[in-house]
Amino acid sequence: MNLDKLKPIASADVRGKRVIVRADLNVPVSGGKVSDVTRLTRLIPGLKDLASRGAKVIVISHFGRPKGRDPKDSLKPVADMLASLAGMPIAFADDCVGDAVTAAIANLPAGGIIVLENTRFHTGEEVNRPRFTEALAALGDIYVNDAFSAAHRAHSSTEGIAHLLPAYAGPLMMGEINALKLALEAPKRPTVAVVGGAKVSTKIPVLTNLLAKVDKLIIGGGMANTFLQAQGIDVGKSLAEPDHHETARAIMAEAKAKGREIVLPVDAVIAREFKAGAASSVVDVAAVPADAMILDVGPKSVAHLAKVIEGCHTLLWNGPLGAFEIAPFGEGTFALAKQAARMTKAGQLVSVAGGGDTVAALNAAGVTEQFTYVSTAGGAFLEWLEGRELPGVAALTHG
Ligand code: AMP
């Protein structure tokens, strides 16, 4: 995949054209109301830009995991919220293909925006069925993919359609890819990756791919316990995966062979209960009592990790260093996040982070805005870190 072949929609002539924008409107909704508008507020400037350049803007997206048409997975409440945030009328069509939709688009004035109903109400969407893809493509003259977070799926609206129309990358897609290029493809060295989270087993491909790309790899969270245990350290009742000792040892051996540094915690915040306000203490990792569990990295580790980051120019972060949702076990993650934010603000570091829990942890630390780029894409971000080609991005680089 040659990323230089991506065509940004910003440079296309869209006047009078029907422009299909694949957005990610799969936002959290509770009680019929959108509970987190981040994705929508990020999307709006790109839609308004197209409208102001005289396009008819047709927004398509999946929502939830419906099996066929299901009113509880309608995009109507999301379209209403989008209109209210944009401060302009946005039309809604209660299907995403067919004669009624074609007519609604024909009636849309240039500069108008319409949201179409959930693409997953049609079974053709997820199997990338040509007949459904053709029906979608027939609605427009140009296709724009602005949904990086859905680009790891080869569905009709994310992949198939890009082969049937002139295909462009939207501003959010370009932003996401440029940030990942900055962190992974052509970074300012030395580079460091922080990989945390619960389990080694879910992140083996991420660790392996990152080892080939970064200079230093910090491993934290529950997954660090497996690495410690694999070296013969007793981690008591900590979350760990003994089945993956071999994996951990293989990763350490590969790092050594490649001349990469793997950095593990040297001390830990431990507790006997996994609940908010549980009595906690700090011990060296070699001194975890048999009835205790590691729930965060300790202050010596934070100081050491901060030093490691201080010596680097690029940081890529996925996964918390501890059970950050439960006080006080977020302190290690928050402290390191603040350090990365300070260095970024001072122009010393390019910092790119992503993944659902990571975004929540950075938000809790209050530093999201200070990072160079924070991706809200979960699965797609991880697959990119794994070094996999995303079908929705690859399809934009053909032709
Ligand atoms: P992941 O989805 O793999 O990125 O894992 C994120 C989850 O890992 C969060 O819910 C954290 O609470 C959890 N986590 C991080 N460190 C630990 C730990 N030492 N023990 C238990 N859970 C942890």
mmCIF file with all atom_site columns, N, CA and C in Angstrom, residues 18 20 60 96-99 101-102 105 116 119 122 124-125 127-143 155-165:
data_model
loop_
_atom_site.group_PDB
_atom_site.id
_atom_site.type_symbol
_atom_site.label_atom_id
_atom_site.label_alt_id
_atom_site.label_comp_id
_atom_site.label_asym_id
_atom_site.label_entity_id
_atom_site.label_seq_id
_atom_site.pdbx_PDB_ins_code
_atom_site.Cartn_x
_atom_site.Cartn_y
_atom_site.Cartn_z
_atom_site.occupancy
_atom_site.B_iso_or_equiv
_atom_site.pdbx_formal_charge
_atom_site.auth_seq_id
_atom_site.auth_comp_id
_atom_site.auth_asym_id
_atom_site.auth_atom_id
_atom_site.pdbx_PDB_model_num
ATOM 1   N N  . ARG A 1 18  ? -22.411 15.114 -6.238 1.00 0.00 ? 18  ARG A N  1
ATOM 2   C CA . ARG A 1 18  ? -22.979 14.361 -5.108 1.00 0.00 ? 18  ARG A CA 1
ATOM 3   C C  . ARG A 1 18  ? -21.817 13.620 -4.436 1.00 0.00 ? 18  ARG A C  1
ATOM 4   N N  . ILE A 1 20  ? -20.416 11.308 -1.519 1.00 0.00 ? 20  ILE A N  1
ATOM 5   C CA . ILE A 1 20  ? -20.756 10.350 -0.454 1.00 0.00 ? 20  ILE A CA 1
ATOM 6   C C  . ILE A 1 20  ? -19.622 10.346 0.560  1.00 0.00 ? 20  ILE A C  1
ATOM 7   N N  . ILE A 1 60  ? -22.862 8.561  5.027  1.00 0.00 ? 60  ILE A N  1
ATOM 8   C CA . ILE A 1 60  ? -23.261 7.169  5.299  1.00 0.00 ? 60  ILE A CA 1
ATOM 9   C C  . ILE A 1 60  ? -22.409 6.616  6.444  1.00 0.00 ? 60  ILE A C  1
ATOM 10  N N  . CYS A 1 96  ? -30.666 3.595  3.107  1.00 0.00 ? 96  CYS A N  1
ATOM 11  C CA . CYS A 1 96  ? -29.401 4.091  2.547  1.00 0.00 ? 96  CYS A CA 1
ATOM 12  C C  . CYS A 1 96  ? -29.240 3.740  1.082  1.00 0.00 ? 96  CYS A C  1
ATOM 13  N N  . VAL A 1 97  ? -30.216 3.027  0.518  1.00 0.00 ? 97  VAL A N  1
ATOM 14  C CA . VAL A 1 97  ? -30.231 2.766  -0.932 1.00 0.00 ? 97  VAL A CA 1
ATOM 15  C C  . VAL A 1 97  ? -31.686 2.803  -1.402 1.00 0.00 ? 97  VAL A C  1
ATOM 16  N N  . GLY A 1 98  ? -31.889 2.885  -2.712 1.00 0.00 ? 98  GLY A N  1
ATOM 17  C CA . GLY A 1 98  ? -33.243 2.782  -3.255 1.00 0.00 ? 98  GLY A CA 1
ATOM 18  C C  . GLY A 1 98  ? -33.767 4.089  -3.841 1.00 0.00 ? 98  GLY A C  1
ATOM 19  N N  . ASP A 1 99  ? -34.964 3.996  -4.442 1.00 0.00 ? 99  ASP A N  1
ATOM 20  C CA . ASP A 1 99  ? -35.537 5.121  -5.191 1.00 0.00 ? 99  ASP A CA 1
ATOM 21  C C  . ASP A 1 99  ? -35.832 6.331  -4.312 1.00 0.00 ? 99  ASP A C  1
ATOM 22  N N  . VAL A 1 101 ? -34.396 7.269  -1.616 1.00 0.00 ? 101 VAL A N  1
ATOM 23  C CA . VAL A 1 101 ? -33.138 7.934  -1.233 1.00 0.00 ? 101 VAL A CA 1
ATOM 24  C C  . VAL A 1 101 ? -32.605 8.728  -2.424 1.00 0.00 ? 101 VAL A C  1
ATOM 25  N N  . THR A 1 102 ? -32.662 8.108  -3.600 1.00 0.00 ? 102 THR A N  1
ATOM 26  C CA . THR A 1 102 ? -32.206 8.801  -4.817 1.00 0.00 ? 102 THR A CA 1
ATOM 27  C C  . THR A 1 102 ? -32.984 10.099 -4.983 1.00 0.00 ? 102 THR A C  1
ATOM 28  N N  . ILE A 1 105 ? -31.964 12.778 -2.471 1.00 0.00 ? 105 ILE A N  1
ATOM 29  C CA . ILE A 1 105 ? -30.674 13.392 -2.829 1.00 0.00 ? 105 ILE A CA 1
ATOM 30  C C  . ILE A 1 105 ? -30.868 14.358 -4.010 1.00 0.00 ? 105 ILE A C  1
ATOM 31  N N  . LEU A 1 116 ? -27.880 9.280  5.693  1.00 0.00 ? 116 LEU A N  1
ATOM 32  C CA . LEU A 1 116 ? -28.676 8.101  5.318  1.00 0.00 ? 116 LEU A CA 1
ATOM 33  C C  . LEU A 1 116 ? -28.723 7.108  6.475  1.00 0.00 ? 116 LEU A C  1
ATOM 34  N N  . THR A 1 119 ? -26.126 1.681  7.369  1.00 0.00 ? 119 THR A N  1
ATOM 35  C CA . THR A 1 119 ? -25.795 0.765  6.260  1.00 0.00 ? 119 THR A CA 1
ATOM 36  C C  . THR A 1 119 ? -25.952 -0.703 6.668  1.00 0.00 ? 119 THR A C  1
ATOM 37  N N  . HIS A 1 122 ? -28.752 -3.441 5.897  1.00 0.00 ? 122 HIS A N  1
ATOM 38  C CA . HIS A 1 122 ? -28.697 -4.315 4.713  1.00 0.00 ? 122 HIS A CA 1
ATOM 39  C C  . HIS A 1 122 ? -27.599 -5.345 4.921  1.00 0.00 ? 122 HIS A C  1
ATOM 40  N N  . GLY A 1 124 ? -25.999 -6.923 2.851  1.00 0.00 ? 124 GLY A N  1
ATOM 41  C CA . GLY A 1 124 ? -24.927 -6.789 1.854  1.00 0.00 ? 124 GLY A CA 1
ATOM 42  C C  . GLY A 1 124 ? -23.739 -6.005 2.374  1.00 0.00 ? 124 GLY A C  1
ATOM 43  N N  . GLU A 1 125 ? -23.979 -5.096 3.320  1.00 0.00 ? 125 GLU A N  1
ATOM 44  C CA . GLU A 1 125 ? -22.909 -4.215 3.812  1.00 0.00 ? 125 GLU A CA 1
ATOM 45  C C  . GLU A 1 125 ? -21.696 -5.003 4.333  1.00 0.00 ? 125 GLU A C  1
ATOM 46  N N  . VAL A 1 127 ? -20.891 -8.155 4.140  1.00 0.00 ? 127 VAL A N  1
ATOM 47  C CA . VAL A 1 127 ? -20.259 -9.157 3.268  1.00 0.00 ? 127 VAL A CA 1
ATOM 48  C C  . VAL A 1 127 ? -19.720 -8.501 1.996  1.00 0.00 ? 127 VAL A C  1
ATOM 49  N N  . ASN A 1 128 ? -19.835 -7.182 1.919  1.00 0.00 ? 128 ASN A N  1
ATOM 50  C CA . ASN A 1 128 ? -19.296 -6.447 0.764  1.00 0.00 ? 128 ASN A CA 1
ATOM 51  C C  . ASN A 1 128 ? -19.929 -6.973 -0.530 1.00 0.00 ? 128 ASN A C  1
ATOM 52  N N  . ARG A 1 129 ? -21.274 -7.154 -0.492 1.00 0.00 ? 129 ARG A N  1
ATOM 53  C CA . ARG A 1 129 ? -21.963 -7.762 -1.646 1.00 0.00 ? 129 ARG A CA 1
ATOM 54  C C  . ARG A 1 129 ? -22.017 -6.753 -2.805 1.00 0.00 ? 129 ARG A C  1
ATOM 55  N N  . PRO A 1 130 ? -21.547 -7.163 -3.986 1.00 0.00 ? 130 PRO A N  1
ATOM 56  C CA . PRO A 1 130 ? -21.465 -6.219 -5.098 1.00 0.00 ? 130 PRO A CA 1
ATOM 57  C C  . PRO A 1 130 ? -22.782 -5.490 -5.401 1.00 0.00 ? 130 PRO A C  1
ATOM 58  N N  . ARG A 1 131 ? -23.926 -6.203 -5.314 1.00 0.00 ? 131 ARG A N  1
ATOM 59  C CA . ARG A 1 131 ? -25.193 -5.547 -5.678 1.00 0.00 ? 131 ARG A CA 1
ATOM 60  C C  . ARG A 1 131 ? -25.495 -4.386 -4.723 1.00 0.00 ? 131 ARG A C  1
ATOM 61  N N  . PHE A 1 132 ? -25.210 -4.599 -3.434 1.00 0.00 ? 132 PHE A N  1
ATOM 62  C CA . PHE A 1 132 ? -25.444 -3.525 -2.445 1.00 0.00 ? 132 PHE A CA 1
ATOM 63  C C  . PHE A 1 132 ? -24.435 -2.386 -2.649 1.00 0.00 ? 132 PHE A C  1
ATOM 64  N N  . THR A 1 133 ? -23.184 -2.766 -2.908 1.00 0.00 ? 133 THR A N  1
ATOM 65  C CA . THR A 1 133 ? -22.141 -1.750 -3.118 1.00 0.00 ? 133 THR A CA 1
ATOM 66  C C  . THR A 1 133 ? -22.516 -0.869 -4.322 1.00 0.00 ? 133 THR A C  1
ATOM 67  N N  . GLU A 1 134 ? -22.994 -1.527 -5.395 1.00 0.00 ? 134 GLU A N  1
ATOM 68  C CA . GLU A 1 134 ? -23.377 -0.764 -6.595 1.00 0.00 ? 134 GLU A CA 1
ATOM 69  C C  . GLU A 1 134 ? -24.535 0.176  -6.301 1.00 0.00 ? 134 GLU A C  1
ATOM 70  N N  . ALA A 1 135 ? -25.497 -0.281 -5.490 1.00 0.00 ? 135 ALA A N  1
ATOM 71  C CA . ALA A 1 135 ? -26.642 0.571  -5.152 1.00 0.00 ? 135 ALA A CA 1
ATOM 72  C C  . ALA A 1 135 ? -26.184 1.790  -4.348 1.00 0.00 ? 135 ALA A C  1
ATOM 73  N N  . LEU A 1 136 ? -25.222 1.578  -3.457 1.00 0.00 ? 136 LEU A N  1
ATOM 74  C CA . LEU A 1 136 ? -24.681 2.714  -2.681 1.00 0.00 ? 136 LEU A CA 1
ATOM 75  C C  . LEU A 1 136 ? -23.950 3.689  -3.611 1.00 0.00 ? 136 LEU A C  1
ATOM 76  N N  . ALA A 1 137 ? -23.097 3.125  -4.458 1.00 0.00 ? 137 ALA A N  1
ATOM 77  C CA . ALA A 1 137 ? -22.271 3.964  -5.340 1.00 0.00 ? 137 ALA A CA 1
ATOM 78  C C  . ALA A 1 137 ? -23.133 4.776  -6.296 1.00 0.00 ? 137 ALA A C  1
ATOM 79  N N  . ALA A 1 138 ? -24.302 4.210  -6.678 1.00 0.00 ? 138 ALA A N  1
ATOM 80  C CA . ALA A 1 138 ? -25.180 4.899  -7.638 1.00 0.00 ? 138 ALA A CA 1
ATOM 81  C C  . ALA A 1 138 ? -25.712 6.221  -7.086 1.00 0.00 ? 138 ALA A C  1
ATOM 82  N N  . LEU A 1 139 ? -25.611 6.390  -5.770 1.00 0.00 ? 139 LEU A N  1
ATOM 83  C CA . LEU A 1 139 ? -26.154 7.612  -5.155 1.00 0.00 ? 139 LEU A CA 1
ATOM 84  C C  . LEU A 1 139 ? -25.229 8.813  -5.323 1.00 0.00 ? 139 LEU A C  1
ATOM 85  N N  . GLY A 1 140 ? -23.964 8.573  -5.692 1.00 0.00 ? 140 GLY A N  1
ATOM 86  C CA . GLY A 1 140 ? -23.014 9.689  -5.692 1.00 0.00 ? 140 GLY A CA 1
ATOM 87  C C  . GLY A 1 140 ? -22.121 9.744  -6.917 1.00 0.00 ? 140 GLY A C  1
ATOM 88  N N  . ASP A 1 141 ? -21.351 10.846 -6.991 1.00 0.00 ? 141 ASP A N  1
ATOM 89  C CA . ASP A 1 141 ? -20.363 11.012 -8.063 1.00 0.00 ? 141 ASP A CA 1
ATOM 90  C C  . ASP A 1 141 ? -18.951 10.797 -7.524 1.00 0.00 ? 141 ASP A C  1
ATOM 91  N N  . ILE A 1 142 ? -18.787 11.045 -6.217 1.00 0.00 ? 142 ILE A N  1
ATOM 92  C CA . ILE A 1 142 ? -17.463 10.992 -5.584 1.00 0.00 ? 142 ILE A CA 1
ATOM 93  C C  . ILE A 1 142 ? -17.633 10.291 -4.240 1.00 0.00 ? 142 ILE A C  1
ATOM 94  N N  . TYR A 1 143 ? -16.607 9.524  -3.848 1.00 0.00 ? 143 TYR A N  1
ATOM 95  C CA . TYR A 1 143 ? -16.633 8.868  -2.533 1.00 0.00 ? 143 TYR A CA 1
ATOM 96  C C  . TYR A 1 143 ? -15.496 9.400  -1.674 1.00 0.00 ? 143 TYR A C  1
ATOM 97  N N  . HIS A 1 155 ? -15.914 -3.735 4.202  1.00 0.00 ? 155 HIS A N  1
ATOM 98  C CA . HIS A 1 155 ? -17.357 -3.746 3.962  1.00 0.00 ? 155 HIS A CA 1
ATOM 99  C C  . HIS A 1 155 ? -17.678 -2.916 2.719  1.00 0.00 ? 155 HIS A C  1
ATOM 100 N N  . SER A 1 156 ? -18.954 -2.976 2.282  1.00 0.00 ? 156 SER A N  1
ATOM 101 C CA . SER A 1 156 ? -19.349 -2.213 1.084  1.00 0.00 ? 156 SER A CA 1
ATOM 102 C C  . SER A 1 156 ? -19.046 -0.731 1.236  1.00 0.00 ? 156 SER A C  1
ATOM 103 N N  . SER A 1 157 ? -19.431 -0.164 2.386  1.00 0.00 ? 157 SER A N  1
ATOM 104 C CA . SER A 1 157 ? -19.333 1.294  2.549  1.00 0.00 ? 157 SER A CA 1
ATOM 105 C C  . SER A 1 157 ? -17.917 1.753  2.880  1.00 0.00 ? 157 SER A C  1
ATOM 106 N N  . THR A 1 158 ? -17.035 0.814  3.250  1.00 0.00 ? 158 THR A N  1
ATOM 107 C CA . THR A 1 158 ? -15.668 1.215  3.607  1.00 0.00 ? 158 THR A CA 1
ATOM 108 C C  . THR A 1 158 ? -14.644 0.791  2.564  1.00 0.00 ? 158 THR A C  1
ATOM 109 N N  . GLU A 1 159 ? -14.978 -0.244 1.768  1.00 0.00 ? 159 GLU A N  1
ATOM 110 C CA . GLU A 1 159 ? -13.980 -0.780 0.840  1.00 0.00 ? 159 GLU A CA 1
ATOM 111 C C  . GLU A 1 159 ? -14.531 -0.928 -0.574 1.00 0.00 ? 159 GLU A C  1
ATOM 112 N N  . GLY A 1 160 ? -15.624 -1.695 -0.701 1.00 0.00 ? 160 GLY A N  1
ATOM 113 C CA . GLY A 1 160 ? -16.150 -1.985 -2.046 1.00 0.00 ? 160 GLY A CA 1
ATOM 114 C C  . GLY A 1 160 ? -16.421 -0.733 -2.858 1.00 0.00 ? 160 GLY A C  1
ATOM 115 N N  . ILE A 1 161 ? -17.085 0.218  -2.244 1.00 0.00 ? 161 ILE A N  1
ATOM 116 C CA . ILE A 1 161 ? -17.519 1.428  -2.944 1.00 0.00 ? 161 ILE A CA 1
ATOM 117 C C  . ILE A 1 161 ? -16.329 2.242  -3.468 1.00 0.00 ? 161 ILE A C  1
ATOM 118 N N  . ALA A 1 162 ? -15.188 2.143  -2.799 1.00 0.00 ? 162 ALA A N  1
ATOM 119 C CA . ALA A 1 162 ? -14.015 2.930  -3.214 1.00 0.00 ? 162 ALA A CA 1
ATOM 120 C C  . ALA A 1 162 ? -13.506 2.497  -4.583 1.00 0.00 ? 162 ALA A C  1
ATOM 121 N N  . HIS A 1 163 ? -13.902 1.287  -5.016 1.00 0.00 ? 163 HIS A N  1
ATOM 122 C CA . HIS A 1 163 ? -13.468 0.810  -6.333 1.00 0.00 ? 163 HIS A CA 1
ATOM 123 C C  . HIS A 1 163 ? -14.424 1.250  -7.436 1.00 0.00 ? 163 HIS A C  1
ATOM 124 N N  . LEU A 1 164 ? -15.591 1.783  -7.053 1.00 0.00 ? 164 LEU A N  1
ATOM 125 C CA . LEU A 1 164 ? -16.616 2.111  -8.056 1.00 0.00 ? 164 LEU A CA 1
ATOM 126 C C  . LEU A 1 164 ? -16.724 3.601  -8.351 1.00 0.00 ? 164 LEU A C  1
ATOM 127 N N  . LEU A 1 165 ? -16.150 4.427  -7.494 1.00 0.00 ? 165 LEU A N  1
ATOM 128 C CA . LEU A 1 165 ? -16.241 5.886  -7.673 1.00 0.00 ? 165 LEU A CA 1
ATOM 129 C C  . LEU A 1 165 ? -14.855 6.494  -7.503 1.00 0.00 ? 165 LEU A C  1
#
